[in-house]
Amino acid sequence: MTHNVSKDDIARAVAVLKDGELVAFPTETVYGLGADASNVEAVRKVYAAKGRPADHPLIVHVADAVQLANWAGEIPPAAHALAKKYWPGPLTLVLKRNARVPDEVTGGQDTVALRVPGHPVAQQLLRAFGGGIAAPSANRFGRVSATTAEHVREEFGDAVACVLDGGAADVGIESTIVDCSGAVPTLLRPGWITPQQLEAVLGVPLAVADAAAPRVSGTLEKHYAPRTPLMLVEGDLVVELARSLVRQGKRVAALVRTALRPLMDGLVWVAAPDDAAGFAHDLYANLRELDQAGCDVILVEQPPERAEWFAIRDRLNRATAGSGEDLD
Ligand code: TXA
Ligand code: MG
């Protein structure tokens, strides 16, 4: 992973965190907007900067699993097993909180979300800081997550003074979230680590979140949405539909997994990788680019049904769902 972060940059970021200010930093999933998780005032600044309601809890990032005990109350065997296999990595565990975790971090719930990111810059930052960093994805509420430092600056401008540039995030979509606080491990948000991989570690089927599950803002409808309306279309119909929309005078953007660009005025065409890892890596950058093209509609080729596309389908379905106000 290439990055441009020096020891001095890390030292400065640590000073900023200790000062109760915000630091945007890379993880292997997406960029985070971080605050000292034990500093209530600092955590409030995260909500203010994002424009996110205070009852949407944040993930606490820590350097290693040893630090779980500083935040979690109980650590059940399922959580130990998942942490051992997938940390550092794109996995978040929801556990019973302990009494020291501020309500501002948990949205007042009796659980806390914890993650050990693997990105070398996140690791350096967490080790140098020593404590937990509460961080949501570094995007404004309701917008597409940021996968580069430039995207973070697009979202926040000067409002976030310290942005560590760790290059483009490897995975490109947010972490898999598993709630281990109840009787049965429950998938709250799909991510690059698939339910099948989790079940292989757990040895039992995963439950899937229902309405009674703790609130996950990322699962509200109309999340991860670009401003331009987005439609999922079967691959063989994209060109036909684009043609007919263009004929009606519409400006059309398309995100497709083939390099064969049809010749058509009024069409913005972005060729996405045909493999799930590549597609996820580029997804949010592509959605930003397509959104900025100022079209009337974005057509996205429907991804395959296979397991490794599960989280991508989830994000795209949310981006197309509902209408009206942005929720997250
Ligand atoms: O990949 C990621 O997870 C990125 C990087 C920066 O770590 N973070 C991220 O944070 O996506 P955010 O805040 O955008 O999404 C975290 C989700 C939210 O939907 C939140 O509601 C949920 O995790 N969450 C946090 N604490 C929770 C808890 N105690 N119980 C249930 N859900 C929780
Ligand atoms: Mg988010």
Coordinates of C-alpha atoms and ligand atoms in Angstrom, one line a residue:
M1 CA 0.0 0.0 0.0
T2 CA 1.5 3.3 -1.0
H3 CA 1.2 6.3 1.2
N4 CA 2.8 9.7 1.9
V5 CA 2.6 9.8 5.7
S6 CA 5.7 10.6 7.6
K7 CA 6.5 10.1 11.3
D8 CA 6.0 13.9 11.8
D9 CA 2.5 13.7 10.2
I10 CA 1.6 10.9 12.6
A11 CA 3.0 13.0 15.6
R12 CA 1.0 16.0 14.5
A13 CA -2.2 13.9 14.1
V14 CA -1.8 12.5 17.6
A15 CA -1.4 16.0 18.9
V16 CA -4.5 17.1 17.1
L17 CA -6.5 14.1 18.6
K18 CA -5.1 14.9 22.1
D19 CA -6.2 18.5 21.6
G20 CA -9.8 17.2 21.1
E21 CA -9.9 18.0 17.4
L22 CA -10.6 15.7 14.4
V23 CA -8.3 13.7 12.2
A24 CA -9.3 12.0 9.0
F25 CA -7.3 8.9 8.4
P26 CA -7.2 6.0 5.9
T27 CA -8.3 2.5 6.7
E28 CA -8.4 -0.4 4.2
T29 CA -12.2 -0.1 3.9
V30 CA -12.9 3.7 3.6
Y31 CA -11.5 6.8 5.3
G32 CA -12.6 7.6 8.8
L33 CA -13.2 10.9 10.5
G34 CA -11.7 10.3 13.9
A35 CA -11.8 11.8 17.4
D36 CA -10.4 10.7 20.8
A37 CA -13.1 8.2 21.8
S38 CA -12.7 9.0 25.5
N39 CA -13.2 12.8 24.9
V40 CA -16.9 13.6 24.8
E41 CA -16.4 17.1 23.4
A42 CA -14.3 15.7 20.6
V43 CA -16.8 13.0 19.7
R44 CA -19.5 15.6 19.5
K45 CA -17.5 17.4 16.9
V46 CA -17.6 14.3 14.7
Y47 CA -21.4 14.4 14.7
A48 CA -21.4 18.2 14.0
A49 CA -18.9 17.9 11.1
K50 CA -20.9 15.0 9.5
G51 CA -24.3 16.4 10.2
R52 CA -25.2 13.1 11.6
P53 CA -27.9 12.6 14.3
A54 CA -26.4 11.9 17.8
D55 CA -28.2 8.6 18.2
H56 CA -26.2 6.9 15.4
P57 CA -23.3 5.2 17.2
L58 CA -19.7 5.3 16.1
I59 CA -17.1 2.6 15.7
V60 CA -14.2 2.7 18.1
H61 CA -10.9 1.8 16.3
V62 CA -8.1 0.3 18.4
A63 CA -4.6 -0.9 17.6
D64 CA -5.1 -4.5 18.5
A65 CA -7.5 -7.0 20.1
V66 CA -5.8 -6.7 23.5
Q67 CA -7.5 -3.3 23.8
L68 CA -11.0 -4.8 23.5
A69 CA -11.1 -5.1 27.2
N70 CA -10.8 -1.3 27.6
W71 CA -14.1 -0.8 25.8
A72 CA -16.1 -4.1 25.8
G73 CA -17.9 -5.5 28.9
E74 CA -18.1 -9.1 27.8
I75 CA -16.2 -10.8 25.0
P76 CA -17.9 -14.0 24.0
P77 CA -16.0 -16.9 22.3
A78 CA -17.6 -16.0 18.9
A79 CA -16.0 -12.5 19.1
H80 CA -12.7 -13.9 20.0
A81 CA -12.8 -16.4 17.1
L82 CA -13.7 -13.7 14.6
A83 CA -11.1 -11.2 15.9
K84 CA -8.4 -13.9 15.8
K85 CA -9.2 -14.7 12.2
Y86 CA -9.9 -11.3 10.7
W87 CA -8.1 -8.6 12.8
P88 CA -6.5 -6.4 11.7
G89 CA -9.0 -6.2 8.9
P90 CA -12.3 -5.0 7.4
L91 CA -14.4 -6.4 10.3
T92 CA -16.3 -4.6 13.1
L93 CA -17.6 -6.4 16.1
V94 CA -20.5 -5.1 18.3
L95 CA -20.1 -6.1 21.9
K96 CA -21.6 -5.2 25.3
R97 CA -20.0 -2.0 26.3
N98 CA -18.3 -1.3 29.6
A99 CA -19.1 1.6 31.8
R100 CA -16.3 3.8 30.7
V101 CA -17.5 4.1 27.1
P102 CA -19.1 7.6 26.6
D103 CA -22.8 7.6 25.6
E104 CA -21.8 10.0 22.8
V105 CA -19.9 7.1 21.2
T106 CA -22.6 4.4 21.5
G107 CA -25.6 6.6 20.8
G108 CA -26.8 5.6 24.3
Q109 CA -26.9 1.9 23.5
D110 CA -25.6 -0.8 25.8
T111 CA -23.2 -2.0 23.1
V112 CA -20.1 -0.7 21.4
A113 CA -18.8 -1.3 17.9
L114 CA -15.0 -2.1 17.8
R115 CA -12.6 -2.5 14.9
V116 CA -8.9 -3.1 14.4
P117 CA -8.0 -1.7 11.0
G118 CA -5.1 -3.1 9.0
H119 CA -4.1 -0.1 7.0
P120 CA -0.5 0.7 8.0
V121 CA -1.3 4.4 8.5
A122 CA -4.3 3.6 10.7
Q123 CA -2.1 1.2 12.7
Q124 CA 0.7 3.8 13.1
L125 CA -1.8 6.4 14.2
L126 CA -3.5 4.1 16.7
R127 CA -0.2 2.9 18.2
A128 CA 1.2 6.4 18.5
F129 CA -2.1 7.7 20.0
G130 CA -2.5 4.7 22.4
G131 CA -6.2 5.1 22.9
G132 CA -9.4 4.4 20.9
I133 CA -10.4 6.5 18.0
A134 CA -14.1 6.9 17.4
A135 CA -14.6 7.3 13.7
P136 CA -17.5 7.1 11.2
S137 CA -16.8 7.0 7.5
A138 CA -15.4 10.4 6.5
N139 CA -18.4 11.6 4.5
R140 CA -21.2 13.9 5.2
F141 CA -24.4 12.3 6.4
G142 CA -26.2 10.7 3.4
R143 CA -23.3 10.9 1.0
V144 CA -21.0 8.3 -0.5
S145 CA -18.1 7.2 1.7
A146 CA -14.6 8.6 0.9
T147 CA -11.9 6.3 -0.3
T148 CA -9.2 8.8 -1.0
A149 CA -7.8 11.8 1.0
E150 CA -9.1 14.0 -1.9
H151 CA -12.6 12.7 -1.4
V152 CA -12.3 13.6 2.3
R153 CA -11.4 17.2 1.4
E154 CA -14.3 17.3 -1.1
E155 CA -16.6 16.4 1.7
F156 CA -15.3 18.6 4.5
G157 CA -13.1 21.3 3.0
D158 CA -11.2 23.2 5.7
A159 CA -13.6 21.9 8.4
V160 CA -11.2 19.0 9.0
A161 CA -7.7 20.4 9.4
C162 CA -5.8 17.1 9.6
V163 CA -6.2 14.6 6.8
L164 CA -3.7 11.8 6.6
D165 CA -3.2 10.7 3.0
G166 CA -2.8 6.9 2.8
G167 CA -3.7 6.5 -0.8
A168 CA -6.8 4.9 -2.2
A169 CA -8.4 2.5 0.2
D170 CA -7.8 -1.1 -0.7
V171 CA -11.2 -2.7 -0.1
G172 CA -13.3 0.4 -1.0
I173 CA -16.5 -0.5 0.9
E174 CA -17.2 -0.3 4.6
S175 CA -16.4 -3.1 7.0
T176 CA -18.6 -6.1 7.7
I177 CA -20.4 -5.6 11.0
V178 CA -21.2 -8.5 13.2
D179 CA -23.2 -8.1 16.4
C180 CA -21.8 -10.6 19.0
S181 CA -23.6 -9.0 22.0
G182 CA -26.6 -11.4 21.8
A183 CA -27.3 -15.1 21.9
V184 CA -26.6 -15.5 18.2
P185 CA -24.0 -13.7 16.1
T186 CA -25.9 -11.4 13.8
L187 CA -24.8 -9.7 10.5
L188 CA -25.7 -6.0 10.8
R189 CA -23.9 -4.8 7.6
P190 CA -22.5 -6.9 4.8
G191 CA -18.9 -6.1 3.8
W192 CA -15.9 -7.7 2.0
I193 CA -15.8 -10.5 4.5
T194 CA -18.8 -12.6 3.5
P195 CA -21.4 -14.4 5.6
Q196 CA -20.0 -17.7 4.4
Q197 CA -16.5 -16.8 5.6
L198 CA -17.9 -15.7 9.0
E199 CA -19.9 -18.9 9.3
A200 CA -16.8 -20.9 8.6
V201 CA -15.2 -19.4 11.6
L202 CA -18.2 -19.5 13.8
G203 CA -19.3 -23.0 13.0
V204 CA -23.0 -21.8 13.3
P205 CA -25.3 -20.0 10.9
L206 CA -25.3 -16.2 11.2
A207 CA -28.5 -14.4 12.0
V208 CA -29.3 -11.4 9.8
A209 CA -30.4 -8.2 11.4
D210 CA -34.2 -7.5 11.7
A211 CA -36.1 -4.5 12.9
A212 CA -35.3 -5.3 16.6
A213 CA -31.6 -5.2 16.0
P214 CA -29.6 -2.2 17.2
R215 CA -29.7 0.8 15.0
V216 CA -27.2 0.9 12.2
S217 CA -27.4 4.1 10.2
G218 CA -25.8 2.4 7.3
T219 CA -28.8 0.2 6.9
L220 CA -31.4 2.9 6.5
E221 CA -32.8 3.2 3.1
K222 CA -31.2 5.7 0.7
H223 CA -27.8 5.5 2.2
Y224 CA -24.5 5.7 0.2
A225 CA -26.5 7.6 -2.4
P226 CA -25.2 9.9 -5.1
R227 CA -27.4 13.0 -5.8
T228 CA -28.2 11.8 -9.3
P229 CA -31.0 9.1 -9.4
L230 CA -29.4 5.7 -9.8
M231 CA -31.0 2.6 -11.6
L232 CA -29.8 -1.0 -11.5
V233 CA -30.1 -2.5 -15.0
E234 CA -29.4 -6.0 -16.3
G235 CA -26.2 -5.9 -18.4
D236 CA -27.7 -6.7 -21.8
L237 CA -30.2 -3.9 -21.3
V238 CA -27.9 -1.0 -20.4
V239 CA -27.1 0.1 -23.9
E240 CA -30.7 -0.2 -25.1
L241 CA -32.1 1.8 -22.2
A242 CA -29.3 4.4 -22.5
R243 CA -30.1 4.8 -26.1
S244 CA -33.8 5.3 -25.5
L245 CA -33.2 7.8 -22.6
V246 CA -30.8 9.8 -24.7
R247 CA -33.3 9.9 -27.5
Q248 CA -35.8 11.4 -25.0
G249 CA -33.2 14.2 -24.4
K250 CA -31.9 12.8 -21.1
R251 CA -28.3 12.9 -20.2
V252 CA -27.3 9.5 -19.1
A253 CA -24.3 8.1 -17.1
A254 CA -23.5 4.4 -17.1
L255 CA -21.4 2.2 -14.8
V256 CA -20.8 -1.1 -16.6
R257 CA -18.4 -4.0 -16.4
T258 CA -17.5 -4.0 -20.1
A259 CA -14.9 -1.8 -21.8
L260 CA -17.0 -1.6 -25.0
R261 CA -18.3 1.9 -25.1
P262 CA -21.1 2.5 -27.5
L263 CA -20.9 5.6 -29.6
M264 CA -23.6 7.9 -28.4
D265 CA -23.7 11.6 -27.7
G266 CA -25.1 12.6 -24.2
L267 CA -23.7 9.4 -22.6
V268 CA -21.1 9.4 -19.9
W269 CA -19.6 5.9 -19.8
V270 CA -17.5 4.5 -16.9
A271 CA -16.0 1.0 -17.3
A272 CA -15.8 -0.8 -14.0
P273 CA -13.6 -3.8 -13.2
D274 CA -15.3 -7.1 -13.9
D275 CA -14.0 -8.7 -10.6
A276 CA -15.7 -8.0 -7.3
A277 CA -12.5 -6.8 -5.5
G278 CA -11.7 -4.3 -8.3
F279 CA -15.3 -3.2 -8.6
A280 CA -15.6 -2.6 -4.8
H281 CA -12.2 -0.8 -4.8
D282 CA -13.4 1.7 -7.4
L283 CA -17.1 1.8 -6.6
Y284 CA -17.3 5.1 -4.5
A285 CA -14.8 6.9 -6.7
N286 CA -16.8 5.9 -9.7
L287 CA -20.1 7.0 -8.2
R288 CA -18.6 10.3 -7.3
E289 CA -17.3 10.8 -10.9
L290 CA -20.7 9.8 -12.3
D291 CA -22.5 12.0 -9.9
Q292 CA -20.4 15.0 -10.9
A293 CA -21.1 14.4 -14.6
G294 CA -24.4 16.3 -14.0
C295 CA -26.6 13.7 -15.7
D296 CA -30.3 13.0 -15.3
V297 CA -29.8 9.4 -14.4
I298 CA -27.0 6.9 -13.6
L299 CA -27.5 3.4 -15.0
V300 CA -25.5 0.7 -13.1
E301 CA -25.1 -2.8 -14.5
Q302 CA -26.6 -5.2 -12.0
P303 CA -23.8 -7.2 -10.3
P304 CA -23.7 -11.0 -10.4
E305 CA -25.5 -13.0 -7.7
R306 CA -22.3 -14.7 -6.4
A307 CA -21.2 -14.4 -2.7
E308 CA -18.3 -12.0 -3.3
W309 CA -20.7 -9.5 -4.9
F310 CA -23.1 -9.6 -1.9
A311 CA -21.9 -6.4 -0.2
I312 CA -21.6 -4.5 -3.5
R313 CA -25.2 -5.4 -4.3
D314 CA -26.2 -4.2 -0.8
R315 CA -24.6 -0.8 -1.3
L316 CA -26.0 -0.4 -4.8
N317 CA -29.5 -1.4 -3.7
R318 CA -29.4 1.2 -1.0
A319 CA -28.1 3.8 -3.4
T320 CA -31.2 3.2 -5.6
A321 CA -33.7 2.7 -2.7
G322 CA -36.3 5.2 -1.7
S323 CA -36.5 8.8 -2.7
G324 CA -36.6 12.2 -1.1
E325 CA -34.4 13.4 1.6
D326 CA -31.0 11.9 2.3
L327 CA -31.0 10.0 5.6
D328 CA -27.4 9.3 6.4
Ligands
TXA1 O1 -15.3 0.4 7.3 C1 -15.8 1.0 8.3 O2 -16.6 0.4 9.1 C2 -15.6 2.5 8.3 C3 -14.1 2.8 8.7 C4 -13.8 4.2 8.9 O3 -13.9 2.0 9.9 N1 -16.5 3.1 9.3 C5 -17.8 3.3 9.1 O4 -18.5 4.0 10.1 O5 -18.4 2.8 8.1 P1 -20.0 4.5 9.9 O6 -20.2 5.3 11.2 O7 -20.2 5.2 8.7 O8 -20.8 3.2 10.0 C6 -20.7 2.4 11.2 C7 -22.0 1.7 11.4 C8 -23.1 2.7 11.5 O9 -24.1 2.3 10.7 C9 -23.5 2.6 13.0 O10 -24.9 2.8 13.2 C10 -23.1 1.2 13.3 O11 -21.9 1.0 12.6 N2 -22.8 1.0 14.7 C11 -21.9 1.6 15.5 N3 -22.0 1.3 16.8 C12 -23.0 0.4 16.8 C13 -23.6 -0.4 17.9 N4 -23.2 -0.3 19.1 N5 -24.6 -1.2 17.6 C14 -25.0 -1.3 16.3 N6 -24.5 -0.7 15.3 C15 -23.5 0.2 15.5
MG2 MG -20.9 5.8 6.9

